[in-house]
CSV table of C-alpha atoms in Angstrom, one decimal:
chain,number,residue,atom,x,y,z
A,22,UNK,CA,-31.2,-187.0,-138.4
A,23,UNK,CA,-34.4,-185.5,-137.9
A,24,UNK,CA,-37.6,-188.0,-139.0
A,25,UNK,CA,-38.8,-186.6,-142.4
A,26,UNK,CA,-42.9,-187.3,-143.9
A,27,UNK,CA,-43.2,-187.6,-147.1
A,28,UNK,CA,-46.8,-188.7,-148.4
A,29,UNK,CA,-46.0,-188.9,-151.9
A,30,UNK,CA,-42.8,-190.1,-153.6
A,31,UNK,CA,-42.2,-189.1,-156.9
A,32,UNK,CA,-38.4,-188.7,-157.2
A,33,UNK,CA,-37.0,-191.7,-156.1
A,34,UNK,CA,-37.3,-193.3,-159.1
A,35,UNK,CA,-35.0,-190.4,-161.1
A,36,UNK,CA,-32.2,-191.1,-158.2
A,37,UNK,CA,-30.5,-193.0,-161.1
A,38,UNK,CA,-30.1,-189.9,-163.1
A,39,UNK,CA,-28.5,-188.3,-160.3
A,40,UNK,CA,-26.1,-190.3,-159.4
A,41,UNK,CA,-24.9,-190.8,-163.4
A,42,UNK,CA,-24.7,-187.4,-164.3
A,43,UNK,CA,-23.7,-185.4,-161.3
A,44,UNK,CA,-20.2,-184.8,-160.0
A,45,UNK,CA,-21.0,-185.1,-156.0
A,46,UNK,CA,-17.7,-182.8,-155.9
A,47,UNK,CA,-18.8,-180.0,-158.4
A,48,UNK,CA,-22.3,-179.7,-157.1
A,49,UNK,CA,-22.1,-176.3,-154.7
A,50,UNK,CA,-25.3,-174.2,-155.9
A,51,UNK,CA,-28.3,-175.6,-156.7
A,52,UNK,CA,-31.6,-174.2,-158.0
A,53,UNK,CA,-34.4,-176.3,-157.6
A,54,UNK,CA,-37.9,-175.5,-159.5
A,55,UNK,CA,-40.6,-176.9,-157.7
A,56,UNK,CA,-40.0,-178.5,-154.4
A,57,UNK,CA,-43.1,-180.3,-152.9
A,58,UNK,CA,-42.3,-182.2,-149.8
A,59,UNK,CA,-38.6,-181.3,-149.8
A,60,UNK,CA,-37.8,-185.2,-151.3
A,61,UNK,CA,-35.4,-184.1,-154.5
A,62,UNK,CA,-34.3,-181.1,-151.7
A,63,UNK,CA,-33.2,-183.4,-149.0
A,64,UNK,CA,-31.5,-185.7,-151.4
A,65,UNK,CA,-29.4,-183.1,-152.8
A,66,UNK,CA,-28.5,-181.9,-149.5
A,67,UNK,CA,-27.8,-185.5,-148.0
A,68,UNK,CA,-25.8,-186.6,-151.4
A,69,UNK,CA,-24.0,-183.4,-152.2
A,70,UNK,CA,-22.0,-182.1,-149.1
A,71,UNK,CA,-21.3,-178.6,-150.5
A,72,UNK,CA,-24.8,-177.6,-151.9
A,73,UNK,CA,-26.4,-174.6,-151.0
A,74,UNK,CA,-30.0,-174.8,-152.6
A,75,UNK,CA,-32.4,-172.3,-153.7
A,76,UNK,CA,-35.9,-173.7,-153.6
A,77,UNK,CA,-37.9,-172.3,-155.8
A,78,UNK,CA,-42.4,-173.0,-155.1
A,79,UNK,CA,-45.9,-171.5,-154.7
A,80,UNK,CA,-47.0,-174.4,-152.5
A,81,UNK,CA,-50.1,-173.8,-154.2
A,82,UNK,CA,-53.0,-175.5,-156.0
A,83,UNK,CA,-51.7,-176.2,-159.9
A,84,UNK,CA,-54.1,-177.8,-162.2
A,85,UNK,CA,-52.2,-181.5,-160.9
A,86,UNK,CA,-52.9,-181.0,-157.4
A,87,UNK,CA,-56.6,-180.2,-157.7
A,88,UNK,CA,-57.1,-183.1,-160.3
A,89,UNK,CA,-55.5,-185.1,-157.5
A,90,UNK,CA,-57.1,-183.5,-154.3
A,91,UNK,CA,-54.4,-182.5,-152.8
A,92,UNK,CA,-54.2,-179.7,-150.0
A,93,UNK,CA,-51.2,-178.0,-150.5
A,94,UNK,CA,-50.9,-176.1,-147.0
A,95,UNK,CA,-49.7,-179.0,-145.0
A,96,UNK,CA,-47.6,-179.7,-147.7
A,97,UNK,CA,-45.7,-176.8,-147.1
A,98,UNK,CA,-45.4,-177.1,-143.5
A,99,UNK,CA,-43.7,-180.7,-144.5
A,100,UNK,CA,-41.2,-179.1,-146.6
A,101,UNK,CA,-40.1,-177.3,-143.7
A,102,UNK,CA,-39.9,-179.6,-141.3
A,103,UNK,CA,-38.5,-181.7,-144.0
A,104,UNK,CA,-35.9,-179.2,-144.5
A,105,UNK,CA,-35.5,-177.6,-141.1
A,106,UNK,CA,-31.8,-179.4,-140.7
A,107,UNK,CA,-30.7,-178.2,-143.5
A,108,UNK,CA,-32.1,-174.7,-143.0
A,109,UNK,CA,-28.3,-172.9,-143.1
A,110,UNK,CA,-27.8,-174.2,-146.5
A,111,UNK,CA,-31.4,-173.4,-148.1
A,112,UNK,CA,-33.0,-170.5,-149.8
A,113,UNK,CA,-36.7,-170.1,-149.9
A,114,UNK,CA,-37.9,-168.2,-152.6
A,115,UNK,CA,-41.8,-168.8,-152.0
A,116,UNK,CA,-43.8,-167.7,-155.4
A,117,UNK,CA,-44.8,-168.3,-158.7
A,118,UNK,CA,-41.4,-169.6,-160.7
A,119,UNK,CA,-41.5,-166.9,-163.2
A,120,UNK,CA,-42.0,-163.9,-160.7
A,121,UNK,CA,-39.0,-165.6,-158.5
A,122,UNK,CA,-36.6,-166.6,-161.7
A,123,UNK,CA,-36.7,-162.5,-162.5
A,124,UNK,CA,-36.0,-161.5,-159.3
A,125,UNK,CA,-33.1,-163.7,-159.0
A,126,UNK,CA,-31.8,-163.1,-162.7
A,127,UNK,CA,-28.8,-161.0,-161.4
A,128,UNK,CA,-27.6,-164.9,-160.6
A,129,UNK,CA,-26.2,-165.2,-164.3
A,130,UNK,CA,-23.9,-168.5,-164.4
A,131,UNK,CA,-24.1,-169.0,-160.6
A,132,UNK,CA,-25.8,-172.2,-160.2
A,133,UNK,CA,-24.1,-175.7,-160.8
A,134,UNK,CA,-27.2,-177.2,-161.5
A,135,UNK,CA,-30.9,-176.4,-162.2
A,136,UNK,CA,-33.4,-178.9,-161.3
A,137,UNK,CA,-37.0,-177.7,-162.6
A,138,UNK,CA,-39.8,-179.5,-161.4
A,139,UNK,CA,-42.4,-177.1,-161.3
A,140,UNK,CA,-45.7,-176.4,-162.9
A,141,UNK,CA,-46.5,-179.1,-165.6
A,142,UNK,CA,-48.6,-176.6,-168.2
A,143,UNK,CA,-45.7,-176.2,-171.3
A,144,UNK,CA,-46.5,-172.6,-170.5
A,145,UNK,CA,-44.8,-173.1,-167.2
A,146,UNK,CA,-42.0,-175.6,-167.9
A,147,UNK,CA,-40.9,-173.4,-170.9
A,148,UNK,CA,-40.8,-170.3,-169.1
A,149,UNK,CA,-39.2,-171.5,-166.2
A,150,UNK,CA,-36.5,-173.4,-168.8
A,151,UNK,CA,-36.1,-170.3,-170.3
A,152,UNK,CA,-35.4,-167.8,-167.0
A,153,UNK,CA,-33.4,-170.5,-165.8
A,154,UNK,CA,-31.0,-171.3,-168.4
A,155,UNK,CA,-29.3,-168.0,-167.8
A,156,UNK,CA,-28.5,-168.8,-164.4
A,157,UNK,CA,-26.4,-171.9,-164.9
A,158,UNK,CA,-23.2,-172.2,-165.2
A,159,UNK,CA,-21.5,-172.9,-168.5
A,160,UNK,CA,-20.9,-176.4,-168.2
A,161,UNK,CA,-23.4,-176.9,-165.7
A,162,UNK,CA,-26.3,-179.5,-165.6
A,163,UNK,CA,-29.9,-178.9,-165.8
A,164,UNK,CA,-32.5,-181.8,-165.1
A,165,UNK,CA,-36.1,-181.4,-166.6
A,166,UNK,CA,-38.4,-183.6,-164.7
A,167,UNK,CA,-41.6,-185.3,-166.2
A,168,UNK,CA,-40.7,-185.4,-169.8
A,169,UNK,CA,-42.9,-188.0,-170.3
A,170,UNK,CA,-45.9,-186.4,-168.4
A,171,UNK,CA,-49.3,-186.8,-170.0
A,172,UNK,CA,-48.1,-187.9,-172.8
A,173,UNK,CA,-51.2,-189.9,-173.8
A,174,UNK,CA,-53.8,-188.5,-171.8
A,175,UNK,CA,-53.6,-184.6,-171.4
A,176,UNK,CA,-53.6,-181.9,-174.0
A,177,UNK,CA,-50.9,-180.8,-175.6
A,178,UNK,CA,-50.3,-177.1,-173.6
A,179,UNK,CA,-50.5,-179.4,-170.5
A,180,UNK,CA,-48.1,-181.8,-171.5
A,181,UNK,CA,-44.0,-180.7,-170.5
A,182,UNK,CA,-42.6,-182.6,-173.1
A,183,UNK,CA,-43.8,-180.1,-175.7
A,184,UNK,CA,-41.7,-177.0,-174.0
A,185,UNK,CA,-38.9,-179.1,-173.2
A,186,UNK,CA,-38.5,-179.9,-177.3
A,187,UNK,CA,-39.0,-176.7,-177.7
A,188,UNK,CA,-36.0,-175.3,-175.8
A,189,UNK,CA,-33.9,-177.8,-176.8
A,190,UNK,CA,-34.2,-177.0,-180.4
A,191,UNK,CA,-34.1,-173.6,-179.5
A,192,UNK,CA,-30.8,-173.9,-177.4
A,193,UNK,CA,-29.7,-176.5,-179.6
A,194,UNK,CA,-26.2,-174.5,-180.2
A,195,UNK,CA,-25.5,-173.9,-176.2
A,196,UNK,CA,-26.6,-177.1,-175.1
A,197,UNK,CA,-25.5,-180.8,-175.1
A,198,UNK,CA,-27.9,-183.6,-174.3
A,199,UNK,CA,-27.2,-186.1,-171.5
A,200,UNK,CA,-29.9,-188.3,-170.7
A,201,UNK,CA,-33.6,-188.7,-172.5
A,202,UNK,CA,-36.0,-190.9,-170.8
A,203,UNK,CA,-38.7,-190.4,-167.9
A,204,UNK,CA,-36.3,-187.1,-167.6
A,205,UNK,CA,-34.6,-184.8,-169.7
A,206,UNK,CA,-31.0,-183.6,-168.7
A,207,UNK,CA,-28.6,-181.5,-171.0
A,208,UNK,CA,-25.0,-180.0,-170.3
A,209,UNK,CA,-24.7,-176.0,-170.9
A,210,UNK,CA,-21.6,-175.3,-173.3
């Protein structure tokens, strides 16, 4: 195994949800929303044998990063090297997630799992939820990362929480809900 970097860690801690609601033998394609480092990506890849994953990033400056002075160039150049081992069984799809999600929307109930993790605005999480949603499979999982993401301190349009409500309400009827907590994860039906 190749040595991976990773200067910030914030999946770890949602391992747990992972490893509850995932079937490590149903999990073949994967589309991830927002990728950072390659963290989430590697795990998928070391945990789930079969997984081919689409990685979906801009590797640009969001409103998080530059709040948090953080120069997203090397970071791309550490997913991947993050990811170089794993290169057969990864798709790079290098742009803004809405741009990306419509040029892949041909992809209707392909993927076994969506994992969105992108921008943080509730402009961005609900558009990405809702050009995503398409693509899974019925009866496949989608995680929803930072549910509880500025809950207290940010405005409201910058807050995730707010779109992720909204889609679920919305796709109340096609969805079932798995987990709530620091993520959100429902089942498509």
């Amino acid at each position: 195994m190749m040595t991976r970097q990773y200067k910030n860690d914030w999946f770890t801690a949602n391992i747990p949800y992972f490893e509850k609601l995932l079937d490590k033998t149903k999990i073949k394609n994967v589309l991830e929303i927002g990728s950072y480092e390659g963290l989430s990506t590697n795990y998928i890849f070391d945990n789930y044998p079969d997984a081919i994953v689409t990685c979906i990033d801009n590797w640009e400056s969001g409103f998080e990063y530059i709040e948090a002075k953080i120069d997203m160039k090397p970071v791309y150049d550490r997913f991947l090297s993050n990811t170089k081992e794993h290169s057969s069984r990864l798709e790079i799809l290098k742009g803004y997630s809405a741009d990306q999600l419509i040029k892949i929307n041909h992809r209707r109930d392909f993927y076994d799992f969506v994992y969105v993790d992108g921008g943080h605005t509730a402009l961005d999480v609900i558009q990405d939820l809702i050009l995503s949603f398409p693509l899974l499979k019925v009866g496949g999982i989608m995680g929803m990362d930072d549910y509880e993401w500025g809950v207290n301190t940010d405005p409201t349009h910058k807050i995730p929480k707010y779109a992720i409500n909204l889609f679920a309400l919305a796709y109340k009827e096609k969805t079932e809900i798995l987990a709530v907590g620091s993520q959100f994860w429902i089942k498509k039906i």
